[in-house]
């Protein structure tokens, strides 16, 4: 799975140009899902263009408000709304959202995941350590705590857990131009898979989520990263904005 995370970028015009270009440039024989996550206000526009091109780009949202259904929430976007505008995927727990919203706890994220799954949306669940945790050798502690949000999905039917993909995004690598080294990525991805299998017990359910890497992926490093053991795809921010760069990365993956 290769995901373009546009963050707070773009216009109707640039969304149109990107979809036109990527539709024409990505290799149609590549079976990797290609997910486009524009800002929420462009989802509907993007869906119409994707339908027009009748191609394999899938639509994802960068945001969901899974909580507070019983209370009014000005500016909120629910799972139902995302489904209604044609989103198939949703990114949950991105470090920039965690940071923006202050210390969000796991219960909050678990609820987002549950609401999304209840509308049959597919989840890209982000985890990642900050620089301090890495320096203190607390990366696994930090990742384990974040992954526990998925261990709390009691009300979710087991089969729906198959719709969850995890994205490992070390915070210090996001937008910094400093991607994690191959060895580090491999060790961390191995830990994440093991934690989900053994600690969350998903291997007993025969569920093995894909784990993507994100954080300063670009045209120069994408091949090495995607070929790393236990890396099942990429979540790309800055380098996804340019349609030609993104298409090249997708075709190399
Ligand atoms: P980046 O962002 O590729 O610009 O580092 C990745 C992300 O935040 O998803």
PDB file of C-alpha atoms and ligand atoms in Angstrom:
ATOM      1  CA  UNK A   1       0.000   0.000   0.000  1.00  0.00           C
ATOM      2  CA  UNK A   2       1.377   3.400  -0.965  1.00  0.00           C
ATOM      3  CA  UNK A   3      -0.332   6.363   0.681  1.00  0.00           C
ATOM      4  CA  UNK A   4      -0.151  10.032  -0.304  1.00  0.00           C
ATOM      5  CA  UNK A   5      -0.777  12.157   2.790  1.00  0.00           C
ATOM      6  CA  UNK A   6      -1.249  15.720   1.595  1.00  0.00           C
ATOM      7  CA  UNK A   7      -1.638  17.171   5.093  1.00  0.00           C
ATOM      8  CA  UNK A   8      -2.895  20.793   4.953  1.00  0.00           C
ATOM      9  CA  UNK A   9      -1.930  21.362   1.327  1.00  0.00           C
ATOM     10  CA  UNK A  10      -3.645  21.700  -2.009  1.00  0.00           C
ATOM     11  CA  UNK A  11      -6.379  23.481  -3.924  1.00  0.00           C
ATOM     12  CA  UNK A  12      -9.181  22.153  -6.137  1.00  0.00           C
ATOM     13  CA  UNK A  13      -6.889  22.880  -9.062  1.00  0.00           C
ATOM     14  CA  UNK A  14      -3.895  20.970  -7.672  1.00  0.00           C
ATOM     15  CA  UNK A  15      -6.098  18.029  -6.658  1.00  0.00           C
ATOM     16  CA  UNK A  16      -7.434  17.897 -10.229  1.00  0.00           C
ATOM     17  CA  UNK A  17      -3.959  18.052 -11.742  1.00  0.00           C
ATOM     18  CA  UNK A  18      -2.555  15.440  -9.359  1.00  0.00           C
ATOM     19  CA  UNK A  19      -5.307  12.907 -10.043  1.00  0.00           C
ATOM     20  CA  UNK A  20      -5.071  13.496 -13.819  1.00  0.00           C
ATOM     21  CA  UNK A  21      -1.319  13.006 -13.720  1.00  0.00           C
ATOM     22  CA  UNK A  22      -1.122  10.060 -11.303  1.00  0.00           C
ATOM     23  CA  UNK A  23      -3.957   8.279 -13.142  1.00  0.00           C
ATOM     24  CA  UNK A  24      -1.924   8.479 -16.328  1.00  0.00           C
ATOM     25  CA  UNK A  25       1.451   7.641 -14.822  1.00  0.00           C
ATOM     26  CA  UNK A  26       1.055   4.820 -12.337  1.00  0.00           C
ATOM     27  CA  UNK A  27       1.683   1.316 -13.506  1.00  0.00           C
ATOM     28  CA  UNK A  28      -1.691  -0.389 -13.791  1.00  0.00           C
ATOM     29  CA  UNK A  29      -0.110  -3.819 -13.301  1.00  0.00           C
ATOM     30  CA  UNK A  30       1.175  -2.832  -9.843  1.00  0.00           C
ATOM     31  CA  UNK A  31      -1.171  -4.497  -7.373  1.00  0.00           C
ATOM     32  CA  UNK A  32      -0.247  -2.217  -4.466  1.00  0.00           C
ATOM     33  CA  UNK A  33      -3.255  -0.136  -3.420  1.00  0.00           C
ATOM     34  CA  UNK A  34      -2.643   3.560  -4.172  1.00  0.00           C
ATOM     35  CA  UNK A  35      -4.335   5.751  -1.551  1.00  0.00           C
ATOM     36  CA  UNK A  36      -4.842   9.498  -1.915  1.00  0.00           C
ATOM     37  CA  UNK A  37      -5.550  11.452   1.287  1.00  0.00           C
ATOM     38  CA  UNK A  38      -6.298  15.096   0.465  1.00  0.00           C
ATOM     39  CA  UNK A  39      -7.681  17.553   3.033  1.00  0.00           C
ATOM     40  CA  UNK A  40     -11.266  16.637   3.955  1.00  0.00           C
ATOM     41  CA  UNK A  41     -12.741  19.594   2.051  1.00  0.00           C
ATOM     42  CA  UNK A  42     -11.483  18.107  -1.237  1.00  0.00           C
ATOM     43  CA  UNK A  43     -12.638  14.522  -0.700  1.00  0.00           C
ATOM     44  CA  UNK A  44     -15.853  14.879  -2.684  1.00  0.00           C
ATOM     45  CA  UNK A  45     -14.070  16.672  -5.534  1.00  0.00           C
ATOM     46  CA  UNK A  46     -11.360  13.989  -5.571  1.00  0.00           C
ATOM     47  CA  UNK A  47     -13.914  11.174  -5.562  1.00  0.00           C
ATOM     48  CA  UNK A  48     -15.649  12.542  -8.645  1.00  0.00           C
ATOM     49  CA  UNK A  49     -12.342  12.824 -10.496  1.00  0.00           C
ATOM     50  CA  UNK A  50     -11.279   9.311  -9.494  1.00  0.00           C
ATOM     51  CA  UNK A  51     -14.630   7.977 -10.705  1.00  0.00           C
ATOM     52  CA  UNK A  52     -14.228   9.875 -13.961  1.00  0.00           C
ATOM     53  CA  UNK A  53     -10.842   8.272 -14.546  1.00  0.00           C
ATOM     54  CA  UNK A  54     -12.249   4.946 -13.469  1.00  0.00           C
ATOM     55  CA  UNK A  55      -8.878   4.024 -12.036  1.00  0.00           C
ATOM     56  CA  UNK A  56      -7.399   2.327  -9.036  1.00  0.00           C
ATOM     57  CA  UNK A  57      -6.664   5.327  -6.829  1.00  0.00           C
ATOM     58  CA  UNK A  58      -8.508   4.906  -3.529  1.00  0.00           C
ATOM     59  CA  UNK A  59      -9.622   7.783  -1.386  1.00  0.00           C
ATOM     60  CA  UNK A  60      -8.635   8.287   2.235  1.00  0.00           C
ATOM     61  CA  UNK A  61      -9.369  10.909   4.856  1.00  0.00           C
ATOM     62  CA  UNK A  62      -6.748  12.446   7.133  1.00  0.00           C
ATOM     63  CA  UNK A  63      -9.296  13.008   9.867  1.00  0.00           C
ATOM     64  CA  UNK A  64     -12.258  11.486  11.687  1.00  0.00           C
ATOM     65  CA  UNK A  65     -14.081  12.470  14.849  1.00  0.00           C
ATOM     66  CA  UNK A  66     -15.170   9.231  16.383  1.00  0.00           C
ATOM     67  CA  UNK A  67     -16.130  10.621  19.760  1.00  0.00           C
ATOM     68  CA  UNK A  68     -18.853  12.928  20.981  1.00  0.00           C
ATOM     69  CA  UNK A  69     -21.709  11.536  18.933  1.00  0.00           C
ATOM     70  CA  UNK A  70     -23.968  12.334  21.811  1.00  0.00           C
ATOM     71  CA  UNK A  71     -22.784  15.949  21.919  1.00  0.00           C
ATOM     72  CA  UNK A  72     -22.683  18.618  19.216  1.00  0.00           C
ATOM     73  CA  UNK A  73     -19.175  19.085  17.759  1.00  0.00           C
ATOM     74  CA  UNK A  74     -18.620  22.159  15.661  1.00  0.00           C
ATOM     75  CA  UNK A  75     -16.262  21.261  12.835  1.00  0.00           C
ATOM     76  CA  UNK A  76     -16.572  17.542  13.469  1.00  0.00           C
ATOM     77  CA  UNK A  77     -16.431  14.943  10.683  1.00  0.00           C
ATOM     78  CA  UNK A  78     -18.002  11.580  11.428  1.00  0.00           C
ATOM     79  CA  UNK A  79     -17.326   8.140  10.008  1.00  0.00           C
ATOM     80  CA  UNK A  80     -20.754   8.231   8.330  1.00  0.00           C
ATOM     81  CA  UNK A  81     -19.894  11.488   6.556  1.00  0.00           C
ATOM     82  CA  UNK A  82     -16.592  10.081   5.318  1.00  0.00           C
ATOM     83  CA  UNK A  83     -18.366   7.027   3.990  1.00  0.00           C
ATOM     84  CA  UNK A  84     -20.985   9.244   2.393  1.00  0.00           C
ATOM     85  CA  UNK A  85     -18.407  11.276   0.434  1.00  0.00           C
ATOM     86  CA  UNK A  86     -16.722   8.110  -0.796  1.00  0.00           C
ATOM     87  CA  UNK A  87     -13.692   7.750   1.463  1.00  0.00           C
ATOM     88  CA  UNK A  88     -12.549   4.148   1.831  1.00  0.00           C
ATOM     89  CA  UNK A  89      -9.649   4.733   4.212  1.00  0.00           C
ATOM     90  CA  UNK A  90      -8.937   6.961   7.175  1.00  0.00           C
ATOM     91  CA  UNK A  91      -5.660   7.883   8.873  1.00  0.00           C
ATOM     92  CA  UNK A  92      -5.975   7.693  12.668  1.00  0.00           C
ATOM     93  CA  UNK A  93      -3.413   8.675  15.312  1.00  0.00           C
ATOM     94  CA  UNK A  94      -1.050  10.658  13.089  1.00  0.00           C
ATOM     95  CA  UNK A  95       1.533  12.326  15.325  1.00  0.00           C
ATOM     96  CA  UNK A  96       0.610  15.783  14.022  1.00  0.00           C
ATOM     97  CA  UNK A  97      -3.002  15.214  15.111  1.00  0.00           C
ATOM     98  CA  UNK A  98      -1.866  13.749  18.441  1.00  0.00           C
ATOM     99  CA  UNK A  99       0.272  16.845  18.937  1.00  0.00           C
ATOM    100  CA  UNK A 100      -2.384  19.308  17.773  1.00  0.00           C
ATOM    101  CA  UNK A 101      -5.073  17.850  20.001  1.00  0.00           C
ATOM    102  CA  UNK A 102      -2.780  17.752  23.025  1.00  0.00           C
ATOM    103  CA  UNK A 103      -2.235  14.555  24.922  1.00  0.00           C
ATOM    104  CA  UNK A 104      -4.903  12.354  23.367  1.00  0.00           C
ATOM    105  CA  UNK A 105      -5.294   9.093  25.170  1.00  0.00           C
ATOM    106  CA  UNK A 106      -5.796   5.640  23.766  1.00  0.00           C
ATOM    107  CA  UNK A 107      -9.505   5.552  24.637  1.00  0.00           C
ATOM    108  CA  UNK A 108     -10.077   8.459  22.306  1.00  0.00           C
ATOM    109  CA  UNK A 109      -8.222   6.759  19.440  1.00  0.00           C
ATOM    110  CA  UNK A 110      -9.859   3.396  20.111  1.00  0.00           C
ATOM    111  CA  UNK A 111     -13.210   5.116  19.726  1.00  0.00           C
ATOM    112  CA  UNK A 112     -12.137   6.681  16.421  1.00  0.00           C
ATOM    113  CA  UNK A 113     -11.098   3.243  15.162  1.00  0.00           C
ATOM    114  CA  UNK A 114     -14.339   1.624  16.335  1.00  0.00           C
ATOM    115  CA  UNK A 115     -16.518   4.256  14.699  1.00  0.00           C
ATOM    116  CA  UNK A 116     -14.548   4.009  11.453  1.00  0.00           C
ATOM    117  CA  UNK A 117     -14.767   0.219  11.407  1.00  0.00           C
ATOM    118  CA  UNK A 118     -18.493   0.369  12.119  1.00  0.00           C
ATOM    119  CA  UNK A 119     -18.856   2.231   8.788  1.00  0.00           C
ATOM    120  CA  UNK A 120     -16.558  -0.276   7.073  1.00  0.00           C
ATOM    121  CA  UNK A 121     -13.796   2.266   6.582  1.00  0.00           C
ATOM    122  CA  UNK A 122     -10.262   0.903   6.405  1.00  0.00           C
ATOM    123  CA  UNK A 123      -7.827   2.243   8.969  1.00  0.00           C
ATOM    124  CA  UNK A 124      -4.257   3.435   8.680  1.00  0.00           C
ATOM    125  CA  UNK A 125      -3.251   3.572  12.351  1.00  0.00           C
ATOM    126  CA  UNK A 126      -0.101   5.612  12.976  1.00  0.00           C
ATOM    127  CA  UNK A 127       2.428   5.024  15.725  1.00  0.00           C
ATOM    128  CA  UNK A 128       5.879   6.467  16.269  1.00  0.00           C
ATOM    129  CA  UNK A 129       8.336   7.578  18.925  1.00  0.00           C
ATOM    130  CA  UNK A 130       9.674  11.072  19.407  1.00  0.00           C
ATOM    131  CA  UNK A 131      13.354  11.923  19.427  1.00  0.00           C
ATOM    132  CA  UNK A 132      13.593  11.911  23.222  1.00  0.00           C
ATOM    133  CA  UNK A 133      12.124   8.419  23.503  1.00  0.00           C
ATOM    134  CA  UNK A 134      14.558   7.187  20.879  1.00  0.00           C
ATOM    135  CA  UNK A 135      17.480   8.755  22.734  1.00  0.00           C
ATOM    136  CA  UNK A 136      16.303   7.193  26.006  1.00  0.00           C
ATOM    137  CA  UNK A 137      15.972   3.760  24.360  1.00  0.00           C
ATOM    138  CA  UNK A 138      12.243   3.877  25.028  1.00  0.00           C
ATOM    139  CA  UNK A 139      11.083   3.376  21.469  1.00  0.00           C
ATOM    140  CA  UNK A 140       9.471  -0.003  22.089  1.00  0.00           C
ATOM    141  CA  UNK A 141       7.845   1.160  25.298  1.00  0.00           C
ATOM    142  CA  UNK A 142       6.341   4.097  23.452  1.00  0.00           C
ATOM    143  CA  UNK A 143       5.179   2.014  20.464  1.00  0.00           C
ATOM    144  CA  UNK A 144       3.700  -0.667  22.722  1.00  0.00           C
ATOM    145  CA  UNK A 145       1.640   1.932  24.585  1.00  0.00           C
ATOM    146  CA  UNK A 146       0.325   3.365  21.316  1.00  0.00           C
ATOM    147  CA  UNK A 147      -0.480  -0.072  19.889  1.00  0.00           C
ATOM    148  CA  UNK A 148      -2.481  -0.873  23.016  1.00  0.00           C
ATOM    149  CA  UNK A 149      -5.227   1.375  21.570  1.00  0.00           C
ATOM    150  CA  UNK A 150      -5.841  -1.476  19.113  1.00  0.00           C
ATOM    151  CA  UNK A 151      -5.892  -3.999  21.949  1.00  0.00           C
ATOM    152  CA  UNK A 152      -8.902  -2.197  23.407  1.00  0.00           C
ATOM    153  CA  UNK A 153     -11.199  -2.831  20.444  1.00  0.00           C
ATOM    154  CA  UNK A 154     -13.602  -4.993  22.425  1.00  0.00           C
ATOM    155  CA  UNK A 155     -16.801  -4.100  20.658  1.00  0.00           C
ATOM    156  CA  UNK A 156     -15.359  -4.708  17.210  1.00  0.00           C
ATOM    157  CA  UNK A 157     -16.048  -7.890  15.328  1.00  0.00           C
ATOM    158  CA  UNK A 158     -12.802  -9.812  14.850  1.00  0.00           C
ATOM    159  CA  UNK A 159     -13.150  -9.909  11.129  1.00  0.00           C
ATOM    160  CA  UNK A 160     -13.136  -6.120  10.934  1.00  0.00           C
ATOM    161  CA  UNK A 161      -9.658  -6.059  12.437  1.00  0.00           C
ATOM    162  CA  UNK A 162      -8.497  -7.203   9.005  1.00  0.00           C
ATOM    163  CA  UNK A 163      -9.249  -3.668   7.776  1.00  0.00           C
ATOM    164  CA  UNK A 164      -6.477  -2.214   9.922  1.00  0.00           C
ATOM    165  CA  UNK A 165      -3.044  -1.300   8.606  1.00  0.00           C
ATOM    166  CA  UNK A 166      -0.390   0.132  10.925  1.00  0.00           C
ATOM    167  CA  UNK A 167       1.956   2.926   9.851  1.00  0.00           C
ATOM    168  CA  UNK A 168       5.237   3.317  11.685  1.00  0.00           C
ATOM    169  CA  UNK A 169       6.247   6.962  11.547  1.00  0.00           C
ATOM    170  CA  UNK A 170       9.099   8.007  13.848  1.00  0.00           C
ATOM    171  CA  UNK A 171       8.201  11.589  14.732  1.00  0.00           C
ATOM    172  CA  UNK A 172      11.768  12.795  14.349  1.00  0.00           C
ATOM    173  CA  UNK A 173      11.769  11.574  10.739  1.00  0.00           C
ATOM    174  CA  UNK A 174       8.542  13.278   9.681  1.00  0.00           C
ATOM    175  CA  UNK A 175       9.177  16.248   7.417  1.00  0.00           C
ATOM    176  CA  UNK A 176      12.770  16.457   8.665  1.00  0.00           C
ATOM    177  CA  UNK A 177      14.549  15.041   5.623  1.00  0.00           C
ATOM    178  CA  UNK A 178      16.069  12.431   7.972  1.00  0.00           C
ATOM    179  CA  UNK A 179      14.494   9.068   7.261  1.00  0.00           C
ATOM    180  CA  UNK A 180      15.202   6.231   9.695  1.00  0.00           C
ATOM    181  CA  UNK A 181      18.028   3.870   8.707  1.00  0.00           C
ATOM    182  CA  UNK A 182      17.176   0.535   7.123  1.00  0.00           C
ATOM    183  CA  UNK A 183      18.346  -1.512  10.156  1.00  0.00           C
ATOM    184  CA  UNK A 184      16.354   0.622  12.527  1.00  0.00           C
ATOM    185  CA  UNK A 185      13.248   0.379  10.343  1.00  0.00           C
ATOM    186  CA  UNK A 186      13.568  -3.399  10.138  1.00  0.00           C
ATOM    187  CA  UNK A 187      14.020  -3.838  13.889  1.00  0.00           C
ATOM    188  CA  UNK A 188      11.097  -1.566  14.668  1.00  0.00           C
ATOM    189  CA  UNK A 189       8.763  -3.164  12.143  1.00  0.00           C
ATOM    190  CA  UNK A 190       9.670  -6.567  13.524  1.00  0.00           C
ATOM    191  CA  UNK A 191       8.842  -5.342  17.031  1.00  0.00           C
ATOM    192  CA  UNK A 192       5.481  -3.911  15.905  1.00  0.00           C
ATOM    193  CA  UNK A 193       4.462  -7.139  14.177  1.00  0.00           C
ATOM    194  CA  UNK A 194       5.550  -9.216  17.135  1.00  0.00           C
ATOM    195  CA  UNK A 195       3.710  -6.985  19.588  1.00  0.00           C
ATOM    196  CA  UNK A 196       0.498  -7.234  17.589  1.00  0.00           C
ATOM    197  CA  UNK A 197       0.863 -10.999  17.163  1.00  0.00           C
ATOM    198  CA  UNK A 198       1.883 -11.907  20.681  1.00  0.00           C
ATOM    199  CA  UNK A 199       0.887  -9.117  23.013  1.00  0.00           C
ATOM    200  CA  UNK A 200      -2.401  -8.136  21.374  1.00  0.00           C
ATOM    201  CA  UNK A 201      -2.910 -11.779  20.427  1.00  0.00           C
ATOM    202  CA  UNK A 202      -3.995 -11.183  16.844  1.00  0.00           C
ATOM    203  CA  UNK A 203      -1.991 -14.133  15.553  1.00  0.00           C
ATOM    204  CA  UNK A 204      -4.483 -16.360  17.377  1.00  0.00           C
ATOM    205  CA  UNK A 205      -7.153 -14.804  15.185  1.00  0.00           C
ATOM    206  CA  UNK A 206      -4.949 -15.322  12.153  1.00  0.00           C
ATOM    207  CA  UNK A 207      -4.765 -11.553  11.597  1.00  0.00           C
ATOM    208  CA  UNK A 208      -1.426 -10.068  10.547  1.00  0.00           C
ATOM    209  CA  UNK A 209      -1.759  -6.368   9.698  1.00  0.00           C
ATOM    210  CA  UNK A 210       0.512  -4.777   7.120  1.00  0.00           C
ATOM    211  CA  UNK A 211       2.968  -2.240   8.526  1.00  0.00           C
ATOM    212  CA  UNK A 212       3.879   0.816   6.451  1.00  0.00           C
ATOM    213  CA  UNK A 213       6.860   3.106   6.966  1.00  0.00           C
ATOM    214  CA  UNK A 214       6.522   6.895   6.879  1.00  0.00           C
ATOM    215  CA  UNK A 215       8.941   9.754   7.557  1.00  0.00           C
ATOM    216  CA  UNK A 216      10.917  11.613   4.884  1.00  0.00           C
ATOM    217  CA  UNK A 217      10.353   9.006   2.177  1.00  0.00           C
ATOM    218  CA  UNK A 218      11.546  10.361  -1.166  1.00  0.00           C
ATOM    219  CA  UNK A 219      12.540   9.207  -4.617  1.00  0.00           C
ATOM    220  CA  UNK A 220      16.122   8.482  -3.535  1.00  0.00           C
ATOM    221  CA  UNK A 221      15.389   6.352  -0.470  1.00  0.00           C
ATOM    222  CA  UNK A 222      12.067   4.695  -1.366  1.00  0.00           C
ATOM    223  CA  UNK A 223      13.540   1.579  -2.986  1.00  0.00           C
ATOM    224  CA  UNK A 224      15.786   0.772  -0.052  1.00  0.00           C
ATOM    225  CA  UNK A 225      12.985   1.339   2.448  1.00  0.00           C
ATOM    226  CA  UNK A 226      10.333  -0.652   0.607  1.00  0.00           C
ATOM    227  CA  UNK A 227      12.737  -3.554   0.154  1.00  0.00           C
ATOM    228  CA  UNK A 228      13.374  -3.711   3.929  1.00  0.00           C
ATOM    229  CA  UNK A 229      12.170  -6.780   5.783  1.00  0.00           C
ATOM    230  CA  UNK A 230       8.712  -6.367   7.306  1.00  0.00           C
ATOM    231  CA  UNK A 231       7.996  -3.106   5.423  1.00  0.00           C
ATOM    232  CA  UNK A 232       4.711  -3.571   3.571  1.00  0.00           C
ATOM    233  CA  UNK A 233       4.227  -0.115   2.121  1.00  0.00           C
ATOM    234  CA  UNK A 234       4.862   3.611   2.481  1.00  0.00           C
ATOM    235  CA  UNK A 235       3.070   6.623   3.933  1.00  0.00           C
ATOM    236  CA  UNK A 236       4.386   9.662   2.116  1.00  0.00           C
ATOM    237  CA  UNK A 237       3.886  13.299   3.069  1.00  0.00           C
ATOM    238  CA  UNK A 238       5.969  15.995   1.368  1.00  0.00           C
ATOM    239  CA  UNK A 239       7.145  13.857  -1.556  1.00  0.00           C
ATOM    240  CA  UNK A 240       3.563  12.926  -2.437  1.00  0.00           C
ATOM    241  CA  UNK A 241       2.596  16.478  -3.362  1.00  0.00           C
ATOM    242  CA  UNK A 242       4.406  16.292  -6.670  1.00  0.00           C
ATOM    243  CA  UNK A 243       2.429  13.926  -8.881  1.00  0.00           C
ATOM    244  CA  UNK A 244       5.414  12.828 -10.950  1.00  0.00           C
ATOM    245  CA  UNK A 245       7.567  12.082  -7.904  1.00  0.00           C
ATOM    246  CA  UNK A 246       4.722  10.208  -6.247  1.00  0.00           C
ATOM    247  CA  UNK A 247       4.002   8.174  -9.395  1.00  0.00           C
ATOM    248  CA  UNK A 248       7.686   7.242  -9.701  1.00  0.00           C
ATOM    249  CA  UNK A 249       7.822   6.153  -6.045  1.00  0.00           C
ATOM    250  CA  UNK A 250       4.631   4.148  -6.526  1.00  0.00           C
ATOM    251  CA  UNK A 251       6.007   2.448  -9.648  1.00  0.00           C
ATOM    252  CA  UNK A 252       9.268   1.564  -7.874  1.00  0.00           C
ATOM    253  CA  UNK A 253       7.434   0.005  -4.930  1.00  0.00           C
TER     254      UNK A 253
HETATM  255  P1  LIG B   1       6.856  13.261   5.314  1.00  0.00           P
HETATM  256  O1  LIG B   1       5.490  13.019   6.127  1.00  0.00           O
HETATM  257  O2  LIG B   1       6.912  12.239   4.228  1.00  0.00           O
HETATM  258  O3  LIG B   1       6.730  14.672   4.783  1.00  0.00           O
HETATM  259  O4  LIG B   1       7.975  13.112   6.282  1.00  0.00           O
HETATM  260  C1  LIG B   1       5.020  11.732   6.376  1.00  0.00           C
HETATM  261  C2  LIG B   1       3.752  11.799   7.163  1.00  0.00           C
HETATM  262  O5  LIG B   1       3.638  12.621   8.081  1.00  0.00           O
HETATM  263  O6  LIG B   1       2.812  11.029   6.917  1.00  0.00           O
END
